[in-house]
Short mmCIF file of C-alpha atoms in Angstrom, two decimals:
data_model
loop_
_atom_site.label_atom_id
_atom_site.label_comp_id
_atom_site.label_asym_id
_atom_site.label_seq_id
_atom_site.Cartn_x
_atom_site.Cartn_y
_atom_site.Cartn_z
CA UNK A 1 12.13 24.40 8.00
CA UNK A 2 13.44 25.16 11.47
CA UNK A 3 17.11 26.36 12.08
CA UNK A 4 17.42 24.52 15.41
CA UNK A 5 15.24 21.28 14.28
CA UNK A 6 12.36 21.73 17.49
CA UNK A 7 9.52 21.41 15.40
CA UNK A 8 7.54 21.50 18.19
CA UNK A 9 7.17 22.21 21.94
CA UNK A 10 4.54 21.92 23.99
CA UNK A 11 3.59 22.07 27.65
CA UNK A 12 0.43 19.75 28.32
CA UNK A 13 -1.34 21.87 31.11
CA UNK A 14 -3.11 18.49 31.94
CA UNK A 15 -6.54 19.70 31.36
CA UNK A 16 -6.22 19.17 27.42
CA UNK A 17 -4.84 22.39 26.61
CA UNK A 18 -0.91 23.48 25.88
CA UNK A 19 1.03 26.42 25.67
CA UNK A 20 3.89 26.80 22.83
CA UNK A 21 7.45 26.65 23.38
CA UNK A 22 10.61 27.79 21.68
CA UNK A 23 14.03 26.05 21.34
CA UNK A 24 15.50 28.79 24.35
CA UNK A 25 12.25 28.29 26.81
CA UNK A 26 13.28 25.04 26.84
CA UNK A 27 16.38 25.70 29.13
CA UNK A 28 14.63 27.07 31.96
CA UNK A 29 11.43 25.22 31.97
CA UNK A 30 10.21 23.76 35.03
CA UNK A 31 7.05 22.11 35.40
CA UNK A 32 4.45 22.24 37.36
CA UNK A 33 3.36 18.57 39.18
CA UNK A 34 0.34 18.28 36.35
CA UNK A 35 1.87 19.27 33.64
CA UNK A 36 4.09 17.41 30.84
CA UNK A 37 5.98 17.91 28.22
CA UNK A 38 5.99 17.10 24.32
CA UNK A 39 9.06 17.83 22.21
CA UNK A 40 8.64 17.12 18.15
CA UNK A 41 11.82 17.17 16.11
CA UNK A 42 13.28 17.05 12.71
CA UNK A 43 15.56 13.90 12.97
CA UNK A 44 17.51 14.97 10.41
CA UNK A 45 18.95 18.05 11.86
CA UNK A 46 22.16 18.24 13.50
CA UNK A 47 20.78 20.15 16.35
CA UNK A 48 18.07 18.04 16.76
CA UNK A 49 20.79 15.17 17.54
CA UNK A 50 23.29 16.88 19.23
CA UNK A 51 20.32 18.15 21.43
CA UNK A 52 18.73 14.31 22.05
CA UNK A 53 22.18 12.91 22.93
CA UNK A 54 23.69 15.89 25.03
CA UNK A 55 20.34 17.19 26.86
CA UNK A 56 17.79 14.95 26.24
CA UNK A 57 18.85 12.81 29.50
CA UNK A 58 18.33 9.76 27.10
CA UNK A 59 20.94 6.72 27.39
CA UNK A 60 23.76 6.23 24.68
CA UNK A 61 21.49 2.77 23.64
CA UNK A 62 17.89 4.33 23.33
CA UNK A 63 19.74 7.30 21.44
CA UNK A 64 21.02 5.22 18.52
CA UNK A 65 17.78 4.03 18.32
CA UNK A 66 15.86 6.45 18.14
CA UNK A 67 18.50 7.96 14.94
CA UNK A 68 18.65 4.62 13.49
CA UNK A 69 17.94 4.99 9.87
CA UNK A 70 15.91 2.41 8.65
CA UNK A 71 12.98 0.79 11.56
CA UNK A 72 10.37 -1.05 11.49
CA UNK A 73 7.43 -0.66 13.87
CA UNK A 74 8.27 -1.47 17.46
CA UNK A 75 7.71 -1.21 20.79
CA UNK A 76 10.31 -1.35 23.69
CA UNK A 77 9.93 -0.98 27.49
CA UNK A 78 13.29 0.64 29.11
CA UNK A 79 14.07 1.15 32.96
CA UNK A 80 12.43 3.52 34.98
CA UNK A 81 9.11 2.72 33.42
CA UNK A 82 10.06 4.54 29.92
CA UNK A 83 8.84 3.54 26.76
CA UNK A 84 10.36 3.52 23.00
CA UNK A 85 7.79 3.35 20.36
CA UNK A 86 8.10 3.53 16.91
CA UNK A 87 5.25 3.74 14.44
CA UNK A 88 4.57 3.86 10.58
CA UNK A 89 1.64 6.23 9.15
CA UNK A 90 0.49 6.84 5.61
CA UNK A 91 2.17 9.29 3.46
CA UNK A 92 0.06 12.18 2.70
CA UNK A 93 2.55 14.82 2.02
CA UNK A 94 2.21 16.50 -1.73
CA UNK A 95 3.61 13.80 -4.81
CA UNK A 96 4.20 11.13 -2.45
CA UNK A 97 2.83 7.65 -2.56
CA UNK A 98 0.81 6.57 0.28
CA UNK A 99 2.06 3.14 0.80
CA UNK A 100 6.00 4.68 1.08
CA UNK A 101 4.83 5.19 4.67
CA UNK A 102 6.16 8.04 7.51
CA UNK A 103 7.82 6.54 10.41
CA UNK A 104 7.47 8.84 13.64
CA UNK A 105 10.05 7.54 17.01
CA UNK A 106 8.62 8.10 20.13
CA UNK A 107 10.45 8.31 23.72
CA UNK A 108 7.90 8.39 26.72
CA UNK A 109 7.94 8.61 30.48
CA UNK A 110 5.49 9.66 33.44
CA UNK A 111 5.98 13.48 32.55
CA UNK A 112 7.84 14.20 28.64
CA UNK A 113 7.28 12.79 25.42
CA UNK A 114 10.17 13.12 22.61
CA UNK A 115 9.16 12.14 19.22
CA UNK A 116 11.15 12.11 16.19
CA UNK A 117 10.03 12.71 12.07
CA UNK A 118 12.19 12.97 8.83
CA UNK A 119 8.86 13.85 6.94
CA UNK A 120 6.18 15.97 7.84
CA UNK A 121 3.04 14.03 9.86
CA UNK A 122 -0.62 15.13 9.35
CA UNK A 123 -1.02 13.64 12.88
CA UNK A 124 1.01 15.64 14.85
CA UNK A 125 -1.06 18.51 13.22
CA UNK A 126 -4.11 17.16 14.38
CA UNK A 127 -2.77 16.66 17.72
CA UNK A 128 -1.94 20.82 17.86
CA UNK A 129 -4.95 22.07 16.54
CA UNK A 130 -6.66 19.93 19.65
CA UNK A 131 -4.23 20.91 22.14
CA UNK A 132 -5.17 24.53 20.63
CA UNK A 133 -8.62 23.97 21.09
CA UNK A 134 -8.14 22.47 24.74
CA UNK A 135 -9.54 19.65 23.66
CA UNK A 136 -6.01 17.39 23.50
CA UNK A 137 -4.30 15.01 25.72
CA UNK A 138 -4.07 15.61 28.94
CA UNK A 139 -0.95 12.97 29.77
CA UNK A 140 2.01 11.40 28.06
CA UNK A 141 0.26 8.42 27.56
CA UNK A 142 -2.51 9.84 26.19
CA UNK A 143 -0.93 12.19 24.35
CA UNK A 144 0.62 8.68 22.29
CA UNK A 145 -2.72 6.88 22.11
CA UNK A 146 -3.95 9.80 20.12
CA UNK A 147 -0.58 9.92 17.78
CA UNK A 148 -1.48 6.43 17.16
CA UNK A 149 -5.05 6.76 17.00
CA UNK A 150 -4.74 9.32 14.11
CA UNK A 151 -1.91 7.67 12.60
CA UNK A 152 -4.32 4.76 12.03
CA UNK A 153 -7.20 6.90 10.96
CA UNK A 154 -5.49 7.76 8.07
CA UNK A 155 -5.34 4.20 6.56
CA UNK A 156 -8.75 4.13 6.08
CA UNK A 157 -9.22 6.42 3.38
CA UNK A 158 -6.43 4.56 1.41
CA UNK A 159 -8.19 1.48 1.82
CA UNK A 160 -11.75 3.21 0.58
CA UNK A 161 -9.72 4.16 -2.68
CA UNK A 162 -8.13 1.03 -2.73
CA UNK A 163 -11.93 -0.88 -2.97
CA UNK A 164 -13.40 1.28 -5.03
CA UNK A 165 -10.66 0.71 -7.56
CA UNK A 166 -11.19 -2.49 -7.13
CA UNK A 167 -14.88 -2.32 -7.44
CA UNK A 168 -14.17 -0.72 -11.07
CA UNK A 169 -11.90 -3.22 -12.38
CA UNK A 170 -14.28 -6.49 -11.43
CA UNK A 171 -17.47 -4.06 -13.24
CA UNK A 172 -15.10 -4.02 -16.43
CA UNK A 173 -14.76 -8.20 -15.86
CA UNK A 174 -18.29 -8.57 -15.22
CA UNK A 175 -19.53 -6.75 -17.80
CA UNK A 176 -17.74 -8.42 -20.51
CA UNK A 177 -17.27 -5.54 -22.29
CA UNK A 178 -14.23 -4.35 -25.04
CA UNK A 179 -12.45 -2.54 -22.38
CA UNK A 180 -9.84 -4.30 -20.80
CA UNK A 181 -9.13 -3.67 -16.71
CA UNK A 182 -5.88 -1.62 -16.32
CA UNK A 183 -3.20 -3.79 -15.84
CA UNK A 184 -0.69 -1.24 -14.44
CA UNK A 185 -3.33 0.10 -12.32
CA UNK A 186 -4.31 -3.89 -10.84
CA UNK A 187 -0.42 -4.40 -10.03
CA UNK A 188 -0.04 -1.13 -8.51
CA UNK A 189 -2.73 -1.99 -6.30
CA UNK A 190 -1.30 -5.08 -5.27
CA UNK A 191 1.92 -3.66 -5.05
CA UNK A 192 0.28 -1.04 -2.78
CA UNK A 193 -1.55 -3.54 -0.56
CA UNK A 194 1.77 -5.35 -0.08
CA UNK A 195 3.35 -2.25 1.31
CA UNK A 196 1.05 -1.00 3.52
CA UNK A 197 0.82 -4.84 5.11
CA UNK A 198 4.35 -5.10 5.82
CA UNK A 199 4.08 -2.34 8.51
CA UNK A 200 0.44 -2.62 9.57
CA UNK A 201 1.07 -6.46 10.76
CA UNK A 202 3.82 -5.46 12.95
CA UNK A 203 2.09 -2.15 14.40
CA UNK A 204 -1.02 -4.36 15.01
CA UNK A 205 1.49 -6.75 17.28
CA UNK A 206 2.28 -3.68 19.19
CA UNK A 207 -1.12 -2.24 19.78
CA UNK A 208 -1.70 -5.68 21.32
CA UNK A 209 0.99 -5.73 23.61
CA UNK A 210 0.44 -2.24 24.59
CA UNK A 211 -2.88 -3.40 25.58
CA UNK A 212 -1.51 -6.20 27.86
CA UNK A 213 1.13 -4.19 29.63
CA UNK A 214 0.54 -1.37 31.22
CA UNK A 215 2.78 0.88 32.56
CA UNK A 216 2.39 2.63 35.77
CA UNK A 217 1.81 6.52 34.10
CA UNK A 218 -0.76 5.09 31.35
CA UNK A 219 -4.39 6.04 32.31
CA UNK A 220 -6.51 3.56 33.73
CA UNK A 221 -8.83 2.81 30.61
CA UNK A 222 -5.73 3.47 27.75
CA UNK A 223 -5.71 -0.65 27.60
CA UNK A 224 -9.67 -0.39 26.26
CA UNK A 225 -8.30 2.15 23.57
CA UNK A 226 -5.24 0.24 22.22
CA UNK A 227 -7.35 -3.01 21.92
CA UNK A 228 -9.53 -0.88 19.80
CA UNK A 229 -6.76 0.35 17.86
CA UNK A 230 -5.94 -3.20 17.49
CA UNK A 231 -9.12 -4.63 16.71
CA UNK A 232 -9.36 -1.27 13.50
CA UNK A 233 -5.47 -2.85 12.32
CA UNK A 234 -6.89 -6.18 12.38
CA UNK A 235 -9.66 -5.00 10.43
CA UNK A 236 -7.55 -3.09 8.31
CA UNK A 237 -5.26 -5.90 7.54
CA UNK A 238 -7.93 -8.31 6.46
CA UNK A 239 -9.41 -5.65 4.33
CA UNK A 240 -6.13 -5.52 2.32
CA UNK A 241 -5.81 -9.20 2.31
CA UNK A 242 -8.96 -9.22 0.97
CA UNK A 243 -7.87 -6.81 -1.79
CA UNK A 244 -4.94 -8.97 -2.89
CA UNK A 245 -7.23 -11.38 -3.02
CA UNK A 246 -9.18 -9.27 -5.51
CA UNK A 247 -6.98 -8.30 -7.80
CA UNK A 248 -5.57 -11.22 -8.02
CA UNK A 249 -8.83 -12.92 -9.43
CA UNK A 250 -9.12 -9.95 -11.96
CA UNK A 251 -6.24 -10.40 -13.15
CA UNK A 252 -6.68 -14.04 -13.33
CA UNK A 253 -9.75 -13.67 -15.10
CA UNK A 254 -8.24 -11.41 -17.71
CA UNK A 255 -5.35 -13.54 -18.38
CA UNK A 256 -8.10 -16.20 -19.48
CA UNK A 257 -10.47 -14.09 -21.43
CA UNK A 258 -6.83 -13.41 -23.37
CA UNK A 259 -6.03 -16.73 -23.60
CA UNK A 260 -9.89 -17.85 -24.96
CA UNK A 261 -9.27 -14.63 -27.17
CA UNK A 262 -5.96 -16.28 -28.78
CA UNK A 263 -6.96 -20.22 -28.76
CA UNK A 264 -10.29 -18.93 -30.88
CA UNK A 265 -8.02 -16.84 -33.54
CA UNK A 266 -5.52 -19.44 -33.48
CA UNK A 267 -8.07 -21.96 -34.55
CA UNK A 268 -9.75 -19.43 -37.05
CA UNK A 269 -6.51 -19.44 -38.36
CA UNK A 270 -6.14 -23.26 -38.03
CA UNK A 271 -9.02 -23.72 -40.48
CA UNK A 272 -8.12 -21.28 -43.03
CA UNK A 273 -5.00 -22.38 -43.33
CA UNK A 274 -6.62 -25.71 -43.47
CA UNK A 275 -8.76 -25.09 -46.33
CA UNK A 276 -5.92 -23.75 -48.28
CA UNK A 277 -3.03 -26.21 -47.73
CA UNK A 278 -4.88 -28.45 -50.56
CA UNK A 279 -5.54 -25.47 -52.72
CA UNK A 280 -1.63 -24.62 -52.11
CA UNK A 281 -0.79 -28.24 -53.26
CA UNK A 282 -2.16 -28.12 -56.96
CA UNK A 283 -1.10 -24.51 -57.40
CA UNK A 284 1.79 -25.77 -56.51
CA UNK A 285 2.34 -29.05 -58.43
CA UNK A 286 0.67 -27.24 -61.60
CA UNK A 287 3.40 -24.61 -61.45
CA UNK A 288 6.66 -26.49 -61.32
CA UNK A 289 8.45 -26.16 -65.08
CA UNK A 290 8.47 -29.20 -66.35
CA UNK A 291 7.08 -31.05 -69.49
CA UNK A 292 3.73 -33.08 -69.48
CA UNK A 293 1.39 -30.78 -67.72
CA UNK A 294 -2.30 -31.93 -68.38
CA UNK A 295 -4.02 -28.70 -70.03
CA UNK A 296 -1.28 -27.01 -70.71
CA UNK A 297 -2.56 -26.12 -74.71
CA UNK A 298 -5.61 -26.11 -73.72
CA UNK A 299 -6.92 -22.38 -73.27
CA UNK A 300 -9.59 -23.12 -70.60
CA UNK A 301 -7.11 -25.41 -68.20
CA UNK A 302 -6.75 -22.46 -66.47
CA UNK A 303 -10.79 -21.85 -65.76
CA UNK A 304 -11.48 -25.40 -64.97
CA UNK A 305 -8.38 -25.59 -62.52
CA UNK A 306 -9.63 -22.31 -60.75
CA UNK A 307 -13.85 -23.62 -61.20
CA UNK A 308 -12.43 -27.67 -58.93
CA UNK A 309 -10.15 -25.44 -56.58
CA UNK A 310 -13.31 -23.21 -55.70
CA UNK A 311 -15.47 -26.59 -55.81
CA UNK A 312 -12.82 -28.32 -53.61
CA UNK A 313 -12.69 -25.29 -51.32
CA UNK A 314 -16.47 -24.87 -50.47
CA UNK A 315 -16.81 -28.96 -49.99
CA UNK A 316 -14.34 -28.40 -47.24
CA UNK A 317 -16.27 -25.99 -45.70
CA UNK A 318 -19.11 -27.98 -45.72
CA UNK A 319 -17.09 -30.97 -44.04
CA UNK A 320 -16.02 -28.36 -41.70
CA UNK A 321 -19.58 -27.40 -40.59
CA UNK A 322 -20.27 -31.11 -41.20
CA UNK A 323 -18.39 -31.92 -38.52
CA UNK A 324 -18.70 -28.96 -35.98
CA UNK A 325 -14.80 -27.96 -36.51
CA UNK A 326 -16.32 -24.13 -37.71
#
């Protein structure tokens, strides 16, 4: 946790390397023509929003939205050639679920980028250790294109886990075998390809317009890059269609084999009740109390009744088998 909420502060040297900053550098900094500047910062600190709407040199408008507390992904050109972007990511932070996605806010011009978290972003960690390595963006713009380029490289491995789960359950279908699929698991999956969809399809919009309007500080090839970001989301997006899809077949299948399952024992039972309702009818009409009973003195009634119920029974059964009905 940080006490001022700067989780971050960089100064792009241009070449792909940056030095660190801390919260009281930030006062006197002045930059040099080809460098830039990245500030990260908690959202939900105070400071953090006392410093974006007193310092940040942001407009009253562009500050409520970047505090806003619920957004969806979306882009936003403002005067002077500066840029609002907001973008989801998955959530890979410790007991949370992937689909319940991190939303990072991002203000850009020619020479500072201001970005905004309420969760921690494996992303922006990626981002350092390059910078580290002086092998990060060099600009603002590129220094975006790779937040959104790793931001997007994390859906992938959801959607791996996602088919191979998938994979498992139609094996379990296909094989016919006593195991049923998981049924929780199937509608968490779908539940989980929902979620992630919601945001991806609007992100994927804003990769595409990104890659039709270019701004006069992005780098001359950033519009090849965003339509490939674009093209991976589109990709992405019909992968967890296709998943839906899926999963919605398993389950469809399952729901019949259950239904087969309970039409066949509700005609088993259908034919044993069947072959007793006429063996219920003379146990029943011999044992009402009244006078007049045939066989009643006669000590082997009893034997011959049982010997024609057991007669009467299997010549059912053969009609039965007779006639294909068992």
């Amino acid at each position: 946790m940080t006490t001022d909420g700067l989780v971050h502060a960089f100064v792009l040297d241009g070449q792909g390397g940056a030095c660190s900053l801390d919260y009281e550098q930030l006062q006197t900094l002045q930059l040099s023509e080809q460098e830039s500047l990245w500030l990260h910062w908690d959202r939900s600190h105070p400071q953090s929003q006392q410093w974006l709407r007193e310092y940040s040199g942001l407009g009253e408008f562009a500050c409520d939205l970047m505090l806003e507390e619920n957004t969806r992904p979306r882009l936003l050109p403002l005067p002077e050639h500066e840029l609002l972007l907001f973008l989801r990511g998955v959530n890979l932070n410790p007991g949370a679920e992937p689909e319940d996605m991190v939303s990072v806010r991002i203000f850009a011009d020619a020479r500072r980028v201001i970005s905004l978290r309420l969760r921690p972003l494996r992303a922006t960690d990626a981002l350092i250790a390059a910078l580290l390595a002086g092998r990060g963006p060099k600009s603002p713009s590129e220094l975006i294109l790779g937040l959104a380029d790793y931001l997007t490289e994390k859906v992938d491995g959801l959607l791996v886990e996602l088919s191979e789960q998938a994979d498992e359950q139609e094996e379990l279908i296909d094989a016919g075998l006593s195991q049923s699929p998981d049924h929780a698991l199937l509608l968490q999956m779908r539940r989980r390809a929902a979620g992630l969809r919601r945001f991806l399809a609007p992100q994927r919009d804003i990769f595409a317009q990104l890659t039709r309007h270019q701004l006069p500080w992005f780098v001359s090839d950033d519009a090849d890059y965003w339509n490939e970001l674009n093209n991976r989301l589109t990709r992405y997006l019909e992968e967890l269609e296709l998943i839906r899809e899926r999963v919605s077949l398993v389950l469809e299948a399952e729901n019949r084999r259950m239904e087969q399952r309970m039409n066949h024992n509700l005609y088993r039972f259908g034919i044993i009740a069947g072959v007793f309702l006429p063996l219920t009818f003379v146990t029943g009409l011999l044992g009402i109390n009244v006078g007049g009973i045939p066989g009643a003195d006669n000590p082997f009634a009893f034997w011959v009744v049982c010997a024609l119920m057991v007669v009467t029974a299997l010549g059912q059964w053969w009609l039965l088998r007779r006639l294909r009905l068992a």
